[in-house]
Amino acid sequence: MNTTADTTLRIREFTRREKTCIRQDVKRFEKIGRDHRCANLDEYADFVRERLRYTDEGHFTSKSVSLVRGLISYVGDQLIRATNLERVMTTLKLAPGWLLRDPGTYQTVFVGDVVIDYLLMHDLWAPTLDDIMDELVEWNDGYLDKEDLYTHHVWDPEIGLSDYLVA
């Protein structure tokens, strides 16, 4: 009999090292933006997408993982500046800063999933990362419902989780 244990994410404090990694990632992407004249999030994503490399086993190389982690941190930082969202650290130690939550409404954005989906999609008609960002800002401001968003990697306490076990 195969039984799987439910994954429970518990909120915890950031370590000093995690905070430092996030700050360094954001600073690195701000420098990339200056050096490569990236004017919007789509240009940052294109920069990362062009540099993604894979190992012989089909996994990302460590430099590619570092770039993706940096883009996640940068996009999260941009969302924090435009909304009431704050970074939340959980017991699941993926990329630090991949989870943002509004402390008042408990709206939650899984930034890592949004960015990775965007980087790996091949649909020419899909919304841009800037469009997704605009939608998330309007959702946090209360102008949009979850159903109106371009991404399903969000959680609203009134609706609940549809794709995740717990939050």
CSV table of C-alpha atoms in Angstrom, one decimal:
chain,number,residue,atom,x,y,z
A,1,MET,CA,0.0,0.0,0.0
A,2,ASN,CA,1.4,3.3,-1.0
A,3,THR,CA,0.6,6.2,1.3
A,4,THR,CA,2.2,9.6,1.1
A,5,ALA,CA,2.4,12.0,4.0
A,6,ASP,CA,0.9,15.4,3.5
A,7,THR,CA,3.4,18.2,3.2
A,8,THR,CA,2.9,20.9,5.7
A,9,LEU,CA,4.6,24.2,5.2
A,10,ARG,CA,5.3,26.0,8.5
A,11,ILE,CA,6.3,29.6,8.5
A,12,ARG,CA,9.6,30.4,10.2
A,13,GLU,CA,12.1,33.2,10.5
A,14,PHE,CA,14.6,33.9,7.8
A,15,THR,CA,18.2,33.2,8.7
A,16,ARG,CA,20.8,35.9,8.2
A,17,ARG,CA,22.3,33.9,5.4
A,18,GLU,CA,19.0,33.6,3.6
A,19,LYS,CA,18.4,37.4,3.9
A,20,THR,CA,21.9,38.0,2.5
A,21,CYS,CA,21.3,35.6,-0.4
A,22,ILE,CA,18.1,37.4,-1.3
A,23,ARG,CA,19.7,40.9,-1.1
A,24,GLN,CA,22.7,39.7,-3.2
A,25,ASP,CA,20.4,38.2,-5.9
A,26,VAL,CA,18.3,41.4,-6.1
A,27,LYS,CA,21.5,43.5,-6.4
A,28,ARG,CA,22.9,41.2,-9.0
A,29,PHE,CA,19.8,41.5,-11.1
A,30,GLU,CA,19.7,45.3,-10.7
A,31,LYS,CA,23.2,45.3,-12.1
A,32,ILE,CA,22.2,43.0,-14.9
A,33,GLY,CA,19.4,45.4,-15.7
A,34,ARG,CA,21.9,48.3,-15.9
A,35,ASP,CA,24.5,46.5,-17.9
A,36,HIS,CA,22.2,44.8,-20.4
A,37,ARG,CA,19.6,47.6,-20.5
A,38,CYS,CA,16.7,45.5,-19.3
A,39,ALA,CA,13.7,47.8,-19.0
A,40,ASN,CA,11.1,45.3,-18.0
A,41,LEU,CA,10.6,41.9,-16.4
A,42,ASP,CA,10.3,40.2,-19.7
A,43,GLU,CA,13.8,41.3,-20.7
A,44,TYR,CA,15.2,40.0,-17.5
A,45,ALA,CA,13.4,36.7,-18.1
A,46,ASP,CA,14.8,36.6,-21.7
A,47,PHE,CA,18.3,37.2,-20.3
A,48,VAL,CA,17.9,34.2,-18.0
A,49,ARG,CA,16.2,32.0,-20.6
A,50,GLU,CA,19.1,32.6,-23.1
A,51,ARG,CA,21.6,31.4,-20.5
A,52,LEU,CA,19.8,28.3,-19.2
A,53,ARG,CA,22.0,25.3,-19.6
A,54,TYR,CA,21.3,21.7,-18.8
A,55,THR,CA,23.4,18.8,-17.6
A,56,ASP,CA,23.6,15.5,-19.5
A,57,GLU,CA,20.9,14.2,-17.2
A,58,GLY,CA,18.5,17.0,-18.3
A,59,HIS,CA,18.8,19.0,-15.1
A,60,PHE,CA,19.7,22.7,-14.8
A,61,THR,CA,23.4,23.4,-14.2
A,62,SER,CA,24.3,25.1,-10.9
A,63,LYS,CA,24.8,28.5,-12.7
A,64,SER,CA,21.4,28.2,-14.3
A,65,VAL,CA,19.8,27.4,-10.9
A,66,SER,CA,21.6,30.5,-9.5
A,67,LEU,CA,20.2,32.7,-12.3
A,68,VAL,CA,16.6,31.3,-11.8
A,69,ARG,CA,16.9,31.8,-8.1
A,70,GLY,CA,18.1,35.4,-8.7
A,71,LEU,CA,15.2,36.1,-11.0
A,72,ILE,CA,12.7,34.8,-8.5
A,73,SER,CA,14.2,37.0,-5.8
A,74,TYR,CA,14.2,40.0,-8.2
A,75,VAL,CA,10.5,39.5,-9.2
A,76,GLY,CA,9.6,39.0,-5.6
A,77,ASP,CA,11.3,42.3,-4.7
A,78,GLN,CA,9.4,44.1,-7.4
A,79,LEU,CA,6.1,42.7,-6.2
A,80,ILE,CA,7.0,43.7,-2.6
A,81,ARG,CA,7.6,47.2,-3.7
A,82,ALA,CA,4.3,47.4,-5.6
A,83,THR,CA,2.0,45.7,-3.2
A,84,ASN,CA,1.4,44.9,0.5
A,85,LEU,CA,3.0,41.5,0.1
A,86,GLU,CA,5.9,40.4,2.3
A,87,ARG,CA,8.5,37.6,2.0
A,88,VAL,CA,7.7,34.5,4.0
A,89,MET,CA,10.1,31.7,4.8
A,90,THR,CA,8.8,28.1,5.3
A,91,THR,CA,10.2,24.8,6.4
A,92,LEU,CA,10.5,23.9,2.7
A,93,LYS,CA,13.9,25.2,1.9
A,94,LEU,CA,13.7,26.0,-1.8
A,95,ALA,CA,14.9,29.3,-3.1
A,96,PRO,CA,14.6,31.8,-0.2
A,97,GLY,CA,12.0,34.4,-0.9
A,98,TRP,CA,9.9,32.2,-3.3
A,99,LEU,CA,6.7,32.8,-1.2
A,100,LEU,CA,5.0,36.1,-0.7
A,101,ARG,CA,2.0,36.8,1.5
A,102,ASP,CA,-0.1,39.8,2.5
A,103,PRO,CA,-0.2,39.8,6.3
A,104,GLY,CA,-3.6,41.5,6.3
A,105,THR,CA,-5.5,39.4,3.8
A,106,TYR,CA,-3.3,36.3,3.6
A,107,GLN,CA,-3.2,36.5,-0.2
A,108,THR,CA,-0.3,34.3,-1.2
A,109,VAL,CA,1.8,34.3,-4.3
A,110,PHE,CA,4.2,31.4,-5.1
A,111,VAL,CA,6.7,33.5,-7.0
A,112,GLY,CA,9.0,30.6,-7.8
A,113,ASP,CA,6.3,28.7,-9.6
A,114,VAL,CA,5.2,31.8,-11.5
A,115,VAL,CA,8.7,32.5,-12.7
A,116,ILE,CA,9.6,28.9,-13.6
A,117,ASP,CA,6.4,28.4,-15.5
A,118,TYR,CA,7.1,31.6,-17.4
A,119,LEU,CA,10.7,30.6,-18.2
A,120,LEU,CA,9.8,27.1,-19.4
A,121,MET,CA,6.6,27.8,-21.4
A,122,HIS,CA,6.7,27.9,-25.1
A,123,ASP,CA,3.3,29.4,-25.8
A,124,LEU,CA,3.7,32.5,-28.0
A,125,TRP,CA,0.2,33.8,-27.0
A,126,ALA,CA,0.8,33.5,-23.2
A,127,PRO,CA,0.8,36.6,-21.1
A,128,THR,CA,4.1,38.3,-20.5
A,129,LEU,CA,5.8,38.4,-17.1
A,130,ASP,CA,5.0,42.1,-16.9
A,131,ASP,CA,1.3,41.4,-17.5
A,132,ILE,CA,1.3,38.7,-14.8
A,133,MET,CA,3.0,41.2,-12.4
A,134,ASP,CA,0.3,43.9,-13.2
A,135,GLU,CA,-2.4,41.4,-12.6
A,136,LEU,CA,-0.9,40.4,-9.2
A,137,VAL,CA,-0.7,44.1,-8.2
A,138,GLU,CA,-4.3,44.7,-9.1
A,139,TRP,CA,-5.3,41.5,-7.3
A,140,ASN,CA,-3.6,42.6,-4.1
A,141,ASP,CA,-5.2,46.1,-4.4
A,142,GLY,CA,-8.6,44.4,-4.6
A,143,TYR,CA,-9.5,45.1,-8.2
A,144,LEU,CA,-9.4,41.5,-9.4
A,145,ASP,CA,-10.6,38.1,-8.3
A,146,LYS,CA,-8.4,35.1,-8.3
A,147,GLU,CA,-10.2,33.7,-11.3
A,148,ASP,CA,-9.2,36.8,-13.4
A,149,LEU,CA,-5.5,36.2,-12.9
A,150,TYR,CA,-3.2,35.0,-15.6
A,151,THR,CA,-1.5,32.5,-13.2
A,152,HIS,CA,-2.9,29.8,-10.9
A,153,HIS,CA,0.1,30.0,-8.5
A,154,VAL,CA,-1.7,32.2,-6.0
A,155,TRP,CA,-3.8,31.4,-3.0
A,156,ASP,CA,-6.7,33.4,-1.7
A,157,PRO,CA,-8.1,32.5,1.8
A,158,GLU,CA,-11.7,32.9,0.6
A,159,ILE,CA,-11.3,30.4,-2.2
A,160,GLY,CA,-8.6,28.1,-0.8
A,161,LEU,CA,-5.9,26.2,-2.5
A,162,SER,CA,-6.6,24.3,-5.6
A,163,ASP,CA,-3.2,23.0,-6.6
A,164,TYR,CA,-1.4,22.8,-3.3
A,165,LEU,CA,-1.8,20.5,-0.3
A,166,VAL,CA,-1.4,23.1,2.3
A,167,ALA,CA,-0.3,26.7,2.8
